[in-house]
Structure formats: structure tokens, C-alpha cells
Amino acid sequence: MFYKLKILSIMIVVIIVAGLLSLYFFYNPLEFNFFPKCPFYSITSLFCPGCGSQRSIHQILHGNVTTGIRHNYLIFLLCIVLGYQLYILVLKMNQRAVNKNILHKSITTKIILVIVVLFWILRNINIFPFTELAP
């Protein structure tokens, strides 16, 4: 019973992710107003770590990987983390063994937090080369 519920949960997540990716593939966030705007940027005029992510996803889905990554460099880190999580999930489903997940270690969480906070600060410095981090 538990296994069927787990498979159903995974299928629901896959359907939601596929739907969102389809939305970002067929509609450019720059051209359509139904995509959410960044509330942090709207209030402060400063870029948050997620600013540019929607444009980044749209560009990457169209094969413009370099342009997509330039909209938000943290997309690269996100892909690494999600890819690793998928790898761990597949291992657990196939081997049914408990594998150590390095993302569950406190040092990994701290490193990712430092990277995100540094990126957040540096992308708001209006001096070259930091202006390259802005979306």
C-alpha cells in the first residue's frame, strides 16, 4: 500500500513539473503578464537570488543554455542539487537500501546558504564584474 502511494506521489509531482515546464516552454515570461513578478524586486528594486529564473528556464528549454544561465547563475546549482536528488531517489527505488545523502548534512546546507547569500549580495553591486550577475 505504501509503495503504491509513493508511486502515485511521484507521478503527481512529475505531472506538475511537466505542466510547468510546458508553460515555460510555450510562453515567454517577458511577453506574458500572467507569470508572477518578484515581490522583493518590486518593493526594493534589488535583485533576489531567484530573479531571472523564469527567463532562465524559458531560455534553457529552448536550447539557449548559455543565455539561460546568464539570466540566473544559480540555475546551475539548482540543476546539480535536483540531479543529485533524482539520483538518490532512483538508487533508493532500485536497491531499497539507505544511502547517505550529502545534502542532508549540515555542512552542505551551510555551503549552499553561503553561496546563495553571496550571490544575492554580489548581484546587487552596480560595478563591473558584478553587474554580470544581474538578470
Coordinates of N, CA and C in Angstrom, one line a residue:
M1 N 0.8 -1.2 0.0 CA 0.0 0.0 0.0 C 0.9 1.3 0.0
F2 N 1.9 1.3 0.9 CA 2.8 2.4 1.0 C 3.5 2.7 -0.3
Y3 N 3.9 1.6 -1.0 CA 4.7 1.7 -2.2 C 3.8 2.3 -3.3
K4 N 2.5 1.9 -3.4 CA 1.6 2.5 -4.4 C 1.4 4.0 -4.1
L5 N 1.3 4.4 -2.9 CA 1.1 5.8 -2.5 C 2.3 6.6 -2.9
K6 N 3.5 6.0 -2.7 CA 4.7 6.6 -3.1 C 4.8 6.8 -4.6
I7 N 4.5 5.8 -5.4 CA 4.5 5.9 -6.8 C 3.5 6.9 -7.3
L8 N 2.3 7.0 -6.7 CA 1.3 8.0 -7.0 C 1.8 9.4 -6.7
S9 N 2.5 9.6 -5.6 CA 3.0 10.9 -5.3 C 4.0 11.3 -6.3
I10 N 4.9 10.4 -6.7 CA 5.9 10.7 -7.7 C 5.3 11.1 -9.0
M11 N 4.3 10.3 -9.4 CA 3.6 10.6 -10.7 C 2.9 12.0 -10.7
I12 N 2.3 12.3 -9.5 CA 1.7 13.7 -9.4 C 2.8 14.8 -9.6
V13 N 3.9 14.6 -8.9 CA 5.0 15.6 -9.0 C 5.5 15.7 -10.4
V14 N 5.6 14.5 -11.1 CA 6.1 14.5 -12.5 C 5.1 15.3 -13.4
I15 N 3.8 15.1 -13.2 CA 2.8 15.7 -14.0 C 2.8 17.2 -13.8
I16 N 3.0 17.7 -12.5 CA 3.0 19.1 -12.2 C 4.3 19.7 -12.8
V17 N 5.4 19.1 -12.6 CA 6.7 19.6 -13.2 C 6.6 19.7 -14.7
A18 N 6.0 18.6 -15.4 CA 5.9 18.6 -16.8 C 5.0 19.8 -17.3
G19 N 3.9 20.0 -16.5 CA 3.0 21.1 -16.9 C 3.6 22.4 -16.8
L20 N 4.4 22.6 -15.7 CA 5.1 23.9 -15.5 C 6.2 24.1 -16.6
L21 N 6.9 23.1 -16.9 CA 7.9 23.2 -17.9 C 7.3 23.5 -19.3
S22 N 6.1 22.9 -19.6 CA 5.4 23.1 -20.8 C 5.0 24.6 -20.9
L23 N 4.5 25.1 -19.7 CA 4.1 26.5 -19.7 C 5.3 27.4 -20.0
Y24 N 6.4 27.1 -19.4 CA 7.6 28.0 -19.6 C 8.2 27.7 -21.0
F25 N 7.9 26.6 -21.6 CA 8.4 26.4 -23.0 C 7.6 27.2 -24.0
F26 N 6.2 27.1 -23.8 CA 5.4 27.8 -24.8 C 5.1 29.2 -24.6
Y27 N 5.4 29.7 -23.4 CA 5.1 31.2 -23.1 C 6.4 31.8 -22.6
N28 N 6.8 32.9 -23.2 CA 8.0 33.6 -22.7 C 7.5 34.6 -21.6
P29 N 8.2 34.4 -20.4 CA 7.8 35.3 -19.3 C 8.0 36.8 -19.5
L30 N 8.8 37.2 -20.5 CA 8.9 38.6 -20.8 C 7.7 39.1 -21.6
E31 N 7.0 38.2 -22.3 CA 5.9 38.7 -23.1 C 4.5 38.5 -22.5
F32 N 4.4 37.7 -21.5 CA 3.1 37.5 -20.9 C 3.0 37.9 -19.4
N33 N 1.9 38.6 -19.0 CA 1.8 39.1 -17.7 C 1.3 38.2 -16.7
F34 N 0.9 36.9 -17.0 CA 0.4 36.0 -16.0 C 1.4 35.3 -15.2
F35 N 2.7 35.5 -15.6 CA 3.8 35.0 -14.8 C 4.0 35.9 -13.5
P36 N 4.3 35.3 -12.4 CA 4.4 36.2 -11.2 C 5.7 37.0 -11.3
K37 N 5.5 38.3 -10.8 CA 6.7 39.2 -10.7 C 7.3 39.0 -9.3
C38 N 8.6 39.3 -9.2 CA 9.3 39.2 -8.0 C 8.8 40.3 -7.0
P39 N 8.2 39.9 -5.9 CA 7.8 40.9 -4.9 C 8.9 41.6 -4.2
F40 N 10.1 40.9 -4.0 CA 11.2 41.6 -3.4 C 11.8 42.7 -4.3
Y41 N 11.9 42.4 -5.6 CA 12.3 43.4 -6.6 C 11.3 44.5 -6.7
S42 N 10.0 44.2 -6.7 CA 9.0 45.2 -6.8 C 9.1 46.2 -5.6
I43 N 9.4 45.7 -4.5 CA 9.4 46.6 -3.3 C 10.7 47.3 -3.1
T44 N 11.9 46.6 -3.4 CA 13.2 47.2 -3.0 C 14.0 47.6 -4.2
S45 N 13.6 47.2 -5.4 CA 14.4 47.4 -6.6 C 15.8 46.8 -6.6
L46 N 15.9 45.8 -5.7 CA 17.1 44.9 -5.6 C 16.8 43.5 -6.1
F47 N 17.7 42.9 -6.7 CA 17.5 41.5 -7.2 C 17.6 40.5 -6.1
C48 N 16.7 39.6 -6.1 CA 16.8 38.5 -5.1 C 17.5 37.3 -5.8
P49 N 17.9 36.3 -5.1 CA 18.6 35.2 -5.7 C 17.8 34.5 -6.8
G50 N 16.5 34.6 -6.8 CA 15.6 34.0 -7.8 C 15.3 34.8 -9.0
C51 N 15.6 36.1 -8.9 CA 15.3 37.0 -10.1 C 16.0 36.5 -11.4
G52 N 15.2 36.4 -12.4 CA 15.7 35.9 -13.7 C 15.5 34.4 -13.9
S53 N 15.0 33.7 -12.9 CA 14.8 32.3 -13.0 C 13.8 31.9 -14.1
Q54 N 12.7 32.6 -14.2 CA 11.7 32.3 -15.1 C 12.2 32.4 -16.6
R55 N 12.9 33.5 -16.8 CA 13.5 33.7 -18.1 C 14.6 32.7 -18.4
S56 N 15.3 32.3 -17.3 CA 16.4 31.3 -17.5 C 15.8 30.0 -17.9
I57 N 14.7 29.6 -17.2 CA 14.1 28.3 -17.6 C 13.6 28.3 -19.0
H58 N 12.9 29.4 -19.4 CA 12.4 29.5 -20.8 C 13.6 29.4 -21.8
Q59 N 14.7 30.1 -21.6 CA 15.8 30.0 -22.5 C 16.4 28.6 -22.5
I60 N 16.6 28.0 -21.4 CA 17.2 26.7 -21.3 C 16.3 25.7 -22.1
L61 N 15.0 25.8 -21.9 CA 14.1 24.8 -22.6 C 14.1 25.0 -24.1
H62 N 14.5 26.2 -24.5 CA 14.6 26.4 -26.0 C 16.1 26.2 -26.5
G63 N 16.9 25.6 -25.7 CA 18.3 25.2 -26.1 C 19.3 26.3 -25.9
N64 N 18.9 27.5 -25.4 CA 19.8 28.6 -25.2 C 20.4 28.5 -23.8
V65 N 21.2 27.5 -23.6 CA 21.7 27.2 -22.2 C 22.5 28.4 -21.7
T66 N 23.4 28.9 -22.5 CA 24.3 30.0 -22.0 C 23.5 31.2 -21.7
T67 N 22.6 31.6 -22.5 CA 21.7 32.7 -22.2 C 20.9 32.5 -21.0
G68 N 20.4 31.3 -20.9 CA 19.6 30.9 -19.7 C 20.3 31.0 -18.4
I69 N 21.6 30.5 -18.4 CA 22.4 30.5 -17.2 C 22.8 32.0 -16.9
R70 N 22.9 32.8 -17.9 CA 23.3 34.2 -17.6 C 22.1 35.0 -17.0
H71 N 20.9 34.5 -17.2 CA 19.8 35.2 -16.5 C 19.8 34.9 -15.0
N72 N 20.2 33.7 -14.6 CA 20.4 33.4 -13.2 C 21.4 32.3 -13.1
Y73 N 22.5 32.6 -12.6 CA 23.6 31.6 -12.4 C 23.3 30.5 -11.4
L74 N 22.4 30.8 -10.5 CA 22.0 29.8 -9.5 C 21.2 28.6 -10.1
I75 N 20.7 28.8 -11.3 CA 20.0 27.7 -12.0 C 21.0 26.5 -12.1
F76 N 22.2 26.7 -12.4 CA 23.2 25.7 -12.5 C 23.3 24.9 -11.2
L77 N 23.4 25.6 -10.0 CA 23.4 25.0 -8.7 C 22.1 24.2 -8.5
L78 N 21.0 24.7 -8.9 CA 19.7 24.0 -8.7 C 19.7 22.7 -9.5
C79 N 20.2 22.8 -10.7 CA 20.3 21.6 -11.6 C 21.1 20.5 -10.9
I80 N 22.2 20.9 -10.4 CA 23.1 19.9 -9.7 C 22.4 19.3 -8.5
V81 N 21.8 20.1 -7.7 CA 21.1 19.6 -6.5 C 19.9 18.7 -6.9
L82 N 19.1 19.1 -7.8 CA 17.9 18.3 -8.3 C 18.4 17.0 -9.0
G83 N 19.5 17.1 -9.7 CA 20.0 15.9 -10.4 C 20.5 14.9 -9.4
Y84 N 21.2 15.4 -8.3 CA 21.7 14.5 -7.3 C 20.5 13.9 -6.5
Q85 N 19.5 14.7 -6.2 CA 18.3 14.2 -5.5 C 17.6 13.1 -6.3
L86 N 17.5 13.3 -7.7 CA 16.9 12.3 -8.5 C 17.8 11.0 -8.5
Y87 N 19.1 11.2 -8.6 CA 20.0 10.0 -8.5 C 19.8 9.2 -7.2
I88 N 19.7 9.9 -6.1 CA 19.4 9.2 -4.8 C 18.1 8.5 -4.8
L89 N 17.1 9.2 -5.4 CA 15.7 8.6 -5.4 C 15.7 7.3 -6.3
V90 N 16.4 7.4 -7.4 CA 16.5 6.2 -8.3 C 17.2 5.0 -7.5
L91 N 18.3 5.4 -6.9 CA 19.1 4.4 -6.1 C 18.2 3.7 -5.0
K92 N 17.4 4.5 -4.3 CA 16.6 4.0 -3.3 C 15.5 3.1 -3.8
M93 N 14.9 3.5 -5.0 CA 13.8 2.8 -5.5 C 14.3 1.4 -6.1
N94 N 15.5 1.4 -6.6 CA 16.0 0.2 -7.2 C 16.7 -0.8 -6.2
Q95 N 17.5 -0.2 -5.3 CA 18.2 -1.0 -4.4 C 17.5 -1.2 -3.0
R96 N 16.6 -0.3 -2.7 CA 15.9 -0.3 -1.4 C 16.9 -0.3 -0.3
A97 N 18.0 0.3 -0.5 CA 19.0 0.4 0.5 C 19.1 1.9 0.9
V98 N 19.4 2.1 2.2 CA 19.5 3.5 2.7 C 20.9 4.0 2.3
N99 N 20.9 5.0 1.4 CA 22.2 5.7 1.0 C 22.3 7.0 1.8
K100 N 23.5 7.3 2.0 CA 23.8 8.6 2.7 C 23.6 9.7 1.7
N101 N 22.8 10.7 2.0 CA 22.6 11.8 1.2 C 23.4 13.0 1.7
I102 N 24.4 13.4 0.9 CA 25.2 14.5 1.4 C 24.5 15.9 1.5
L103 N 23.3 16.0 0.9 CA 22.5 17.2 1.0 C 21.8 17.3 2.4
H104 N 21.8 16.2 3.1 CA 21.2 16.2 4.4 C 22.2 16.5 5.5
K105 N 23.4 16.7 5.2 CA 24.5 17.1 6.1 C 24.4 18.6 6.4
S106 N 24.7 19.0 7.6 CA 24.6 20.5 7.9 C 25.6 21.3 7.2
I107 N 26.8 20.7 6.9 CA 27.8 21.5 6.2 C 27.4 21.8 4.8
T108 N 26.8 20.9 4.1 CA 26.3 21.1 2.8 C 25.2 22.2 2.8
T109 N 24.3 22.2 3.7 CA 23.3 23.2 3.8 C 23.9 24.6 4.0
K110 N 24.9 24.6 4.9 CA 25.6 25.9 5.2 C 26.4 26.4 3.9
I111 N 27.0 25.5 3.2 CA 27.7 25.9 2.0 C 26.8 26.5 0.9
I112 N 25.6 25.8 0.7 CA 24.6 26.3 -0.2 C 24.1 27.6 0.2
L113 N 23.8 27.8 1.5 CA 23.3 29.0 2.1 C 24.3 30.2 1.8
V114 N 25.6 29.9 2.1 CA 26.6 30.9 1.8 C 26.7 31.3 0.4
I115 N 26.6 30.3 -0.5 CA 26.6 30.6 -2.0 C 25.5 31.5 -2.4
V116 N 24.3 31.2 -1.9 CA 23.1 31.9 -2.2 C 23.1 33.3 -1.7
V117 N 23.5 33.5 -0.4 CA 23.6 34.8 0.2 C 24.7 35.7 -0.5
L118 N 25.9 35.1 -0.8 CA 26.9 35.8 -1.5 C 26.4 36.2 -2.9
F119 N 25.8 35.3 -3.6 CA 25.2 35.6 -4.9 C 24.2 36.8 -4.8
W120 N 23.4 36.8 -3.8 CA 22.4 37.8 -3.6 C 23.0 39.2 -3.4
I121 N 24.1 39.2 -2.6 CA 24.7 40.5 -2.3 C 25.5 40.9 -3.6
L122 N 26.3 40.0 -4.2 CA 27.1 40.4 -5.3 C 26.4 40.9 -6.5
R123 N 25.2 40.3 -6.8 CA 24.4 40.6 -8.0 C 23.8 42.0 -7.9
N124 N 23.8 42.6 -6.7 CA 23.2 43.9 -6.4 C 24.3 45.0 -6.4
I125 N 25.5 44.7 -6.6 CA 26.6 45.7 -6.6 C 26.7 46.2 -8.1
N126 N 26.6 47.5 -8.2 CA 26.5 48.0 -9.5 C 27.8 48.4 -10.1
I127 N 28.8 47.5 -10.0 CA 30.1 47.7 -10.5 C 30.5 46.5 -11.3
F128 N 31.2 46.6 -12.5 CA 31.6 45.5 -13.2 C 32.7 44.8 -12.4
P129 N 32.8 43.5 -12.3 CA 32.1 42.5 -13.0 C 30.8 42.0 -12.4
F130 N 30.4 42.6 -11.2 CA 29.2 42.1 -10.5 C 27.9 42.4 -11.3
T131 N 28.0 43.4 -12.2 CA 26.8 43.6 -13.0 C 26.4 42.5 -13.9
E132 N 27.4 41.6 -14.2 CA 27.2 40.4 -15.0 C 26.3 39.4 -14.3
L133 N 26.2 39.5 -13.0 CA 25.3 38.6 -12.2 C 23.9 39.0 -12.2
A134 N 23.6 40.3 -12.6 CA 22.2 40.7 -12.6 C 21.5 40.1 -13.8
P135 N 20.2 39.8 -13.6 CA 19.4 39.2 -14.7 C 19.2 40.0 -15.9

